[in-house]
Coordinates of N, CA and C in Angstrom, one line a residue:
M1 N -7.0 14.6 1.5 CA -6.9 13.3 0.6 C -8.1 12.8 0.6
F2 N -9.3 13.1 1.3 CA -10.7 12.6 0.7 C -11.2 12.9 -1.1
W3 N -10.5 14.4 -0.9 CA -10.8 15.0 -2.5 C -10.0 14.2 -3.5
S4 N -8.8 13.9 -3.3 CA -7.8 13.2 -3.8 C -8.4 11.9 -4.2
M5 N -8.8 11.3 -3.2 CA -9.5 9.9 -3.4 C -10.2 9.8 -4.4
A6 N -11.2 11.1 -4.5 CA -12.1 11.3 -5.2 C -12.2 11.5 -6.9
V7 N -11.0 12.4 -6.6 CA -10.5 13.1 -8.3 C -9.4 12.5 -9.0
D8 N -8.2 12.3 -8.1 CA -7.2 11.3 -8.7 C -7.2 10.0 -8.9
R9 N -8.0 9.4 -8.8 CA -7.8 7.7 -9.0 C -7.9 7.3 -10.4
R10 N -9.2 8.1 -11.4 CA -8.5 7.7 -12.2 C -7.7 8.6 -13.2
K11 N -7.3 9.5 -12.8 CA -5.8 9.9 -13.6 C -4.8 9.2 -13.2
I12 N -4.6 8.6 -11.9 CA -3.5 7.7 -11.9 C -3.7 6.3 -12.4
R13 N -4.8 5.8 -12.9 CA -4.9 4.5 -13.1 C -4.8 4.6 -14.7
K14 N -5.2 5.8 -15.2 CA -4.7 6.0 -16.7 C -3.2 6.2 -17.1
S15 N -2.4 6.6 -16.1 CA -0.6 6.7 -16.2 C -0.2 5.2 -15.8
A16 N -0.9 4.7 -15.2 CA 0.0 3.1 -14.2 C -0.6 2.0 -15.2
D17 N -0.1 0.8 -14.7 CA -0.8 -0.4 -15.1 C -1.6 -1.0 -14.4
F18 N -1.5 -0.4 -12.9 CA -2.5 -0.8 -12.2 C -2.2 -0.1 -11.0
A19 N -3.6 0.3 -10.2 CA -3.2 1.3 -9.1 C -4.5 1.3 -8.1
K20 N -4.3 1.5 -6.8 CA -5.0 1.3 -5.7 C -4.8 2.5 -5.0
L21 N -5.6 3.0 -4.7 CA -5.8 4.3 -3.5 C -6.4 3.7 -2.3
L22 N -5.8 3.9 -1.0 CA -6.5 2.8 0.1 C -6.5 3.5 1.5
G23 N -7.2 3.5 2.3 CA -7.2 4.0 3.8 C -6.0 3.0 4.2
T24 N -5.5 3.2 5.6 CA -4.6 2.5 6.3 C -5.4 2.1 7.7
G25 N -4.7 1.6 8.5 CA -5.3 1.1 9.6 C -4.5 1.9 10.9
K26 N -4.5 2.0 12.2 CA -3.7 2.8 13.1 C -2.4 1.6 13.3
G27 N -1.8 2.1 13.6 CA -0.3 1.4 13.9 C -0.3 -0.2 13.4
R28 N -0.3 -1.1 13.9 CA -0.3 -2.5 13.8 C -1.7 -2.8 13.9
E29 N -2.6 -2.0 14.1 CA -3.9 -2.6 14.5 C -4.7 -3.0 12.9
F30 N -5.5 -4.2 13.5 CA -6.0 -4.5 11.9 C -7.5 -4.7 12.6
G31 N -8.7 -4.5 11.3 CA -9.9 -4.7 11.6 C -10.8 -3.5 11.6
V32 N -12.1 -3.4 11.5 CA -13.4 -2.7 10.9 C -12.8 -1.5 11.6
G33 N -12.2 -1.4 13.2 CA -12.6 -0.3 14.0 C -11.4 0.2 14.1
A34 N -10.4 0.1 13.2 CA -8.9 0.4 13.4 C -8.6 1.8 12.5
A35 N -9.5 2.1 11.6 CA -9.1 3.0 10.4 C -8.3 4.3 11.0
D36 N -7.4 4.7 10.2 CA -6.6 5.9 10.7 C -6.9 7.0 9.4
L37 N -7.5 7.9 9.8 CA -8.1 9.1 8.7 C -7.0 9.9 8.5
T38 N -5.7 10.0 9.3 CA -4.7 10.6 8.7 C -3.7 9.8 7.9
R39 N -3.8 9.0 7.6 CA -2.6 8.2 7.0 C -3.5 7.4 5.8
W40 N -2.9 7.5 4.8 CA -3.5 7.0 3.6 C -2.5 6.3 2.4
A41 N -2.7 5.3 1.8 CA -1.6 4.9 1.1 C -2.3 4.6 -0.2
A42 N -1.0 4.5 -1.5 CA -1.4 4.0 -2.7 C -0.5 2.9 -3.3
I43 N -1.2 2.2 -4.1 CA -0.2 0.7 -4.4 C -0.2 1.0 -5.9
V44 N 1.1 1.4 -6.8 CA 1.1 1.9 -8.4 C 2.0 0.7 -8.8
V45 N 1.7 0.2 -10.0 CA 2.4 -0.5 -10.5 C 2.9 -0.1 -12.3
G46 N 3.8 0.3 -12.5 CA 3.9 0.8 -13.9 C 5.4 1.3 -14.1
E47 N 5.8 1.5 -15.2 CA 7.4 2.0 -15.8 C 6.7 3.1 -16.6
P48 N 7.4 4.0 -16.7 CA 8.2 4.6 -15.4 C 7.2 4.9 -14.1
A49 N 8.0 5.0 -13.1 CA 7.3 4.9 -12.0 C 6.2 6.2 -11.6
V50 N 4.9 6.1 -11.4 CA 4.0 7.3 -11.2 C 3.3 7.4 -9.7
R51 N 3.8 8.7 -9.4 CA 3.5 8.7 -8.1 C 2.2 9.7 -7.6
P52 N 1.3 9.0 -6.9 CA 0.3 10.2 -6.8 C 0.5 11.5 -6.1
P53 N -0.7 12.4 -6.3 CA -0.3 13.7 -5.9 C -0.2 14.0 -4.5
M54 N -0.7 13.0 -3.7 CA -0.5 13.3 -1.9 C -1.1 14.7 -1.6
R55 N -2.3 15.0 -2.2 CA -2.7 16.2 -1.6 C -2.8 16.5 -0.2
G56 N -2.2 17.4 0.4 CA -2.2 17.9 1.6 C -1.2 17.4 2.6
A57 N -0.6 16.2 2.2 CA 0.3 15.3 3.1 C 1.3 16.2 3.6
V58 N 1.3 16.3 5.0 CA 2.5 17.0 5.7 C 4.0 16.1 5.7
S59 N 3.8 14.7 5.3 CA 4.9 13.9 5.6 C 4.9 12.4 4.4
S60 N 5.5 12.1 3.7 CA 5.2 10.8 2.9 C 6.3 9.7 3.2
C61 N 6.5 8.6 2.7 CA 7.3 7.4 2.5 C 6.9 6.6 1.0
T62 N 7.9 6.2 0.5 CA 7.8 5.7 -0.7 C 8.6 4.8 -0.8
L63 N 8.2 3.2 -1.2 CA 8.8 2.2 -0.9 C 8.8 1.7 -2.4
T64 N 10.1 1.4 -2.9 CA 10.0 0.9 -4.4 C 10.1 -0.5 -4.4
L65 N 9.6 -1.1 -4.9 CA 9.6 -2.8 -4.7 C 9.9 -3.6 -5.7
E66 N 10.3 -4.8 -5.9 CA 10.6 -5.8 -7.0 C 9.6 -6.9 -6.6
P67 N 8.9 -7.4 -7.7 CA 7.8 -8.7 -7.3 C 8.8 -10.2 -7.1
I68 N 8.7 -10.9 -6.3 CA 9.6 -11.9 -6.2 C 8.4 -13.3 -6.6
A69 N 7.3 -13.0 -5.8 CA 6.4 -13.8 -6.0 C 4.6 -13.7 -6.0
S70 N 4.0 -14.4 -6.5 CA 2.6 -13.7 -6.2 C 1.6 -14.6 -6.6
R71 N 0.5 -14.8 -6.1 CA -0.8 -15.7 -6.2 C -1.8 -15.3 -6.0
G72 N -2.9 -15.4 -6.6 CA -4.1 -14.7 -6.4 C -4.6 -13.5 -7.6
T73 N -5.7 -13.1 -7.3 CA -6.4 -11.7 -8.0 C -6.6 -10.6 -7.3
W74 N -6.6 -9.5 -7.8 CA -6.8 -8.4 -7.0 C -7.7 -7.8 -8.2
S75 N -9.1 -7.3 -8.1 CA -10.4 -7.4 -8.8 C -10.1 -7.5 -9.9
G76 N -9.9 -8.8 -10.0 CA -9.9 -9.7 -11.1 C -8.7 -9.8 -12.1
S77 N -7.9 -9.1 -11.6 CA -6.5 -9.2 -12.3 C -5.1 -9.5 -11.5
S78 N -4.1 -9.7 -12.1 CA -2.9 -10.3 -11.4 C -2.0 -9.3 -11.8
P79 N -2.0 -8.0 -10.8 CA -1.1 -7.0 -10.9 C 0.5 -7.1 -11.0
F80 N 1.2 -8.0 -10.1 CA 2.5 -8.1 -9.6 C 2.6 -9.6 -10.4
T81 N 3.9 -8.8 -11.6 CA 4.7 -10.0 -12.2 C 5.9 -10.4 -12.2
P82 N 6.0 -11.4 -11.4 CA 7.6 -11.7 -10.6 C 8.4 -11.7 -11.8
T83 N 9.5 -11.1 -11.5 CA 10.9 -11.0 -12.7 C 11.6 -12.2 -11.8
D84 N 13.3 -12.5 -12.4 CA 14.2 -13.3 -12.0 C 15.2 -12.6 -10.7
P85 N 14.7 -11.8 -10.0 CA 15.7 -11.2 -9.5 C 16.6 -11.6 -8.2
Q86 N 17.9 -11.5 -8.2 CA 19.4 -11.7 -7.6 C 19.2 -11.3 -6.1
S87 N 18.3 -12.4 -5.2 CA 18.5 -11.8 -3.8 C 19.6 -12.5 -3.2
T88 N 20.3 -11.6 -2.3 CA 21.4 -11.6 -1.4 C 21.0 -12.7 -0.5
G89 N 19.8 -12.8 -0.1 CA 19.2 -13.8 1.1 C 19.3 -13.2 2.2
D90 N 19.7 -11.6 2.5 CA 19.4 -10.8 3.8 C 18.9 -9.8 3.3
Q91 N 18.3 -9.4 2.1 CA 17.9 -8.2 1.8 C 16.2 -8.0 2.5
P92 N 15.9 -6.7 2.8 CA 14.7 -6.8 3.3 C 13.6 -6.9 2.0
V93 N 12.4 -7.7 2.8 CA 11.2 -8.5 2.1 C 9.9 -7.6 2.5
A94 N 9.3 -7.1 1.5 CA 7.9 -6.8 1.5 C 6.8 -7.7 1.2
V95 N 6.0 -7.9 1.9 CA 4.8 -8.7 1.6 C 3.8 -8.0 1.9
I96 N 2.6 -8.0 0.4 CA 1.4 -7.5 0.6 C 0.3 -8.4 0.3
T97 N -0.6 -8.5 1.4 CA -1.9 -9.7 1.3 C -3.6 -8.6 1.1
R98 N -3.7 -9.4 0.5 CA -5.3 -8.6 0.1 C -6.4 -9.6 -0.1
A99 N -7.4 -9.4 0.6 CA -9.0 -10.4 0.3 C -10.0 -9.7 0.4
R100 N -10.7 -10.0 -0.8 CA -12.4 -9.7 -0.6 C -12.9 -10.9 0.1
L101 N -13.3 -10.4 1.5 CA -14.2 -11.4 2.3 C -15.6 -11.7 2.0
R102 N -16.2 -12.9 1.8 CA -17.6 -13.4 1.6 C -18.2 -12.8 3.0
A103 N -19.4 -11.9 2.7 CA -20.3 -11.5 3.7 C -20.6 -12.4 4.9
G104 N -20.4 -13.2 4.5 CA -21.2 -14.2 5.4 C -20.0 -15.0 6.4
R105 N -18.9 -14.6 6.0 CA -17.7 -15.1 6.7 C -17.0 -14.2 7.7
A106 N -17.4 -13.1 7.2 CA -16.2 -12.0 7.6 C -16.4 -11.9 9.7
V107 N -17.2 -12.0 10.2 CA -17.0 -11.9 11.3 C -16.4 -13.4 12.0
A108 N -16.6 -14.5 11.3 CA -15.6 -15.3 11.8 C -14.0 -14.9 11.6
F109 N -14.0 -14.6 10.5 CA -12.5 -14.1 10.1 C -12.0 -13.2 10.9
W110 N -12.4 -12.4 11.3 CA -12.0 -11.4 12.0 C -11.7 -11.7 13.5
R111 N -12.6 -12.6 14.1 CA -12.1 -13.4 14.9 C -11.0 -14.5 15.1
A112 N -10.8 -15.0 14.2 CA -9.7 -15.8 13.5 C -8.2 -14.9 13.5
I113 N -8.4 -14.2 13.1 CA -7.3 -13.3 13.1 C -6.7 -12.4 14.2
D114 N -7.7 -12.3 15.0 CA -7.4 -11.3 16.3 C -6.0 -11.7 16.9
P115 N -6.1 -13.3 17.3 CA -4.6 -13.6 17.9 C -3.5 -13.5 17.1
V116 N -3.9 -13.5 15.8 CA -2.3 -13.5 14.7 C -1.9 -12.0 14.7
A117 N -2.8 -10.9 14.9 CA -2.6 -9.5 14.8 C -1.5 -9.2 16.4
R118 N -2.1 -9.8 17.2 CA -1.3 -9.6 18.7 C -0.2 -10.4 18.3
D119 N -0.3 -11.3 17.8 CA 1.2 -12.1 17.9 C 2.2 -11.4 16.8
L120 N 1.9 -10.8 15.8 CA 2.6 -9.8 15.1 C 3.5 -8.7 15.6
R121 N 3.0 -8.2 16.7 CA 3.2 -6.9 16.9 C 5.1 -7.3 17.5
N122 N 5.1 -8.7 18.0 CA 6.4 -8.9 18.5 C 7.5 -9.9 17.7
A123 N 6.7 -9.9 16.2 CA 7.3 -11.1 15.2 C 8.8 -10.2 15.1
E124 N 9.9 -11.6 15.2 CA 11.0 -11.1 14.9 C 11.1 -11.0 13.4
G125 N 12.3 -9.6 13.4 CA 12.9 -9.1 11.9 C 11.7 -8.2 11.2
L126 N 10.8 -8.1 12.0 CA 9.4 -7.2 11.5 C 10.0 -5.7 11.2
Y127 N 9.8 -5.1 10.5 CA 10.3 -3.6 10.2 C 9.0 -2.8 10.6
C128 N 8.2 -2.8 9.5 CA 6.7 -2.4 10.3 C 5.8 -3.1 9.3
A129 N 4.1 -3.0 9.7 CA 3.0 -3.5 9.5 C 2.1 -2.8 9.9
F130 N 1.0 -2.6 8.7 CA -0.3 -1.8 8.6 C -1.0 -2.4 8.1
G131 N -2.6 -2.3 8.3 CA -3.4 -2.5 7.8 C -4.1 -1.7 6.3
I132 N -4.4 -2.2 5.4 CA -4.6 -1.6 4.4 C -6.2 -1.9 3.7
G133 N -7.1 -1.0 3.1 CA -8.6 -1.2 3.0 C -9.2 -0.7 1.7
E134 N -9.9 -0.9 0.7 CA -10.5 -0.4 -0.3 C -11.9 0.1 0.4
A135 N -12.4 -0.2 1.0 CA -13.5 0.0 2.0 C -13.2 -0.4 3.3
P136 N -14.6 0.3 4.6 CA -14.3 0.0 5.8 C -14.7 -1.3 6.1
V137 N -15.5 -1.9 5.5 CA -15.7 -3.5 5.5 C -15.7 -4.4 4.1
G138 N -14.9 -5.4 4.3 CA -15.0 -6.5 3.5 C -13.8 -6.7 2.4
F139 N -13.0 -5.4 2.4 CA -12.0 -5.3 1.4 C -10.7 -4.8 2.1
Q140 N -10.1 -6.1 2.4 CA -8.9 -5.7 3.8 C -7.7 -6.3 3.2
G141 N -6.6 -5.8 3.6 CA -5.3 -6.7 3.0 C -4.3 -5.8 4.3
T142 N -2.9 -6.1 4.0 CA -2.0 -5.8 4.6 C -0.7 -5.3 4.0
V143 N -0.1 -4.6 4.7 CA 1.7 -4.3 4.1 C 2.6 -4.7 5.0
S144 N 3.5 -5.3 5.0 CA 4.5 -5.5 6.0 C 5.9 -5.7 5.0
V145 N 7.0 -5.0 6.2 CA 8.4 -4.9 5.6 C 9.3 -6.0 6.5
W146 N 10.0 -6.9 6.2 CA 10.6 -7.7 7.0 C 12.0 -7.5 6.6
R147 N 12.8 -7.8 7.9 CA 14.4 -7.8 7.6 C 14.9 -8.7 6.6
C148 N 14.3 -10.1 6.1 CA 14.7 -10.8 5.3 C 13.9 -12.1 5.0
A149 N 13.6 -12.8 4.0 CA 12.9 -13.6 3.4 C 12.5 -14.9 4.7
A150 N 13.6 -15.4 5.3 CA 13.5 -16.2 6.4 C 12.6 -15.7 7.4
D151 N 12.4 -14.7 8.0 CA 11.7 -14.1 9.1 C 10.1 -14.0 8.8
V152 N 9.9 -13.8 7.5 CA 8.5 -14.1 6.8 C 8.4 -15.6 7.2
V153 N 9.2 -16.1 6.4 CA 8.9 -17.8 6.7 C 8.5 -18.2 7.9
R154 N 9.4 -17.4 9.2 CA 9.4 -18.1 10.1 C 7.8 -17.8 11.0
F155 N 7.6 -16.4 10.7 CA 6.6 -16.2 11.1 C 5.3 -16.9 10.6
A156 N 5.1 -16.7 9.2 CA 4.2 -17.3 8.5 C 3.3 -18.8 8.9
Y157 N 4.9 -19.5 9.1 CA 4.4 -21.1 9.0 C 4.9 -21.5 10.4
R158 N 5.8 -21.0 10.9 CA 6.2 -21.7 12.7 C 5.6 -20.9 13.9
R159 N 5.2 -20.1 13.3 CA 4.2 -19.3 14.6 C 2.9 -20.0 14.7
P160 N 2.4 -20.7 15.6 CA 1.2 -21.4 15.8 C -0.1 -20.5 15.4
Q161 N -0.1 -19.0 15.7 CA -1.3 -18.7 15.5 C -1.5 -18.2 13.9
H162 N -0.7 -17.7 13.7 CA -0.7 -17.7 11.9 C -0.8 -19.1 11.1
A163 N 0.1 -20.1 11.4 CA 0.0 -21.3 10.7 C -1.7 -22.0 11.0
A164 N -2.0 -21.7 12.3 CA -3.5 -22.1 12.5 C -4.8 -21.4 11.3
V165 N -4.2 -20.2 11.1 CA -5.2 -19.4 10.2 C -5.0 -19.8 8.6
V166 N -4.1 -20.3 8.5 CA -3.5 -20.8 7.1 C -3.9 -21.8 6.9
A167 N -4.0 -23.1 8.0 CA -4.5 -24.3 7.8 C -5.8 -24.4 7.7
R168 N -6.6 -23.4 8.8 CA -8.3 -23.1 8.2 C -8.8 -22.3 7.0
T169 N -7.9 -21.6 6.3 CA -8.4 -20.9 5.3 C -9.3 -21.7 4.3
P170 N -8.7 -23.1 3.9 CA -9.5 -23.7 2.8 C -10.4 -24.0 3.2
R171 N -10.7 -24.6 4.6 CA -11.8 -25.4 5.0 C -13.0 -24.1 5.2
Q172 N -12.6 -23.3 5.7 CA -13.6 -22.2 6.1 C -14.2 -21.1 4.6
G173 N -13.3 -21.2 3.9 CA -14.0 -20.4 2.7 C -14.1 -18.9 3.2
W174 N -13.3 -18.3 3.9 CA -13.7 -17.0 4.3 C -13.7 -16.0 3.2
Y175 N -12.8 -16.1 1.8 CA -12.5 -15.3 0.6 C -13.0 -15.3 -0.5
A176 N -13.5 -14.6 -1.1 CA -14.3 -14.3 -2.2 C -13.2 -14.7 -3.4
E177 N -11.8 -13.1 -2.7 CA -10.7 -13.1 -3.5 C -9.9 -12.9 -2.9
E178 N -8.7 -13.3 -3.4 CA -7.2 -13.0 -2.1 C -6.0 -12.9 -3.1
L179 N -5.1 -12.5 -2.6 CA -3.5 -12.0 -3.3 C -2.9 -12.4 -2.2
F180 N -1.9 -12.9 -2.4 CA -0.4 -12.7 -1.5 C 0.8 -12.6 -2.1
A181 N 1.3 -11.6 -2.4 CA 2.6 -11.5 -2.9 C 3.7 -10.9 -2.3
R182 N 5.0 -11.1 -2.6 CA 6.4 -10.7 -1.7 C 7.0 -10.0 -2.7
F183 N 7.9 -9.3 -2.1 CA 8.7 -8.2 -3.0 C 10.0 -8.3 -2.2
H184 N 11.3 -8.0 -3.1 CA 12.5 -7.4 -2.8 C 12.2 -5.8 -2.4
V185 N 12.7 -5.2 -1.3 CA 12.6 -3.8 -1.0 C 13.9 -3.0 -1.8
L186 N 13.5 -2.4 -3.2 CA 14.9 -1.9 -3.2 C 15.4 -0.4 -3.1
D187 N 14.3 0.3 -2.3 CA 14.5 1.5 -2.0 C 13.1 2.3 -1.2
I188 N 13.7 2.7 -0.1 CA 12.6 3.4 0.6 C 13.2 5.1 1.2
D189 N 12.2 5.9 0.7 CA 12.3 7.3 0.5 C 11.4 7.9 1.2
G190 N 11.7 8.8 1.9 CA 11.3 9.5 3.0 C 10.9 9.5 4.6
D191 N 9.7 9.8 4.8 CA 9.9 9.8 6.6 C 9.4 8.3 7.0
R192 N 10.2 7.4 7.3 CA 9.8 6.0 7.7 C 8.6 6.2 9.0
E193 N 8.7 7.0 9.8 CA 8.0 6.8 10.5 C 6.4 7.1 10.3
V194 N 6.3 7.4 8.8 CA 5.1 7.1 8.5 C 4.3 5.9 8.2
I195 N 5.1 5.1 8.0 CA 4.8 3.5 7.7 C 5.1 2.9 9.2
G196 N 5.3 3.6 10.2 CA 5.3 3.0 11.6 C 6.7 1.8 11.6
W197 N 7.9 2.6 10.9 CA 9.1 1.4 11.1 C 9.8 1.5 12.3
R198 N 10.2 0.5 12.7 CA 11.1 0.3 13.8 C 12.3 -0.8 13.3
D199 N 13.5 -0.7 14.3 CA 14.1 -1.8 13.8 C 13.6 -3.2 14.2
G200 N 13.9 -4.3 13.4 CA 13.3 -5.8 13.6 C 14.2 -6.0 14.9
Q201 N 13.2 -6.8 15.6 CA 13.7 -7.1 17.0 C 14.8 -8.4 16.6

């Protein structure tokens, strides 16, 4: 996979509108010391769908997503263009967050989100969650899949740990760049154990 990250990155970007090859965290752990060298991720935007080669993979899982809301930028671009999807109100929702941390604020950021990461493990309606990163330090994000949009709102704004971090973010200025996007999950293909799937509580 290290070789694929080196040689396939440019090829994928030529075939897609937007593409990122990413490392991941162990289980539902987040932070600098949580890197999982056995699991890698790719976020690819394009029509038709472009699949990375996944060299050496023994199992894989692909999520097909439809953007329903997105704010912020990733490497200076806005990769996810929301459509006007017809929601049933109870279909699974995926959330991708991504941030480029300011060097002088990174330590304070990790301290602030540690209670959020612990609280996330028992969040109602959570199917899976894992960290993603373009580099070991400073370029961090998360991927999570939820039972429905109401579960996302409940965790983001009604759980005190996460709500406190949301309130502090504008004051602290942790991010040099950030992105938050929500998606309808259209399809899940492959081995769900790869993404740490469990039935929502």
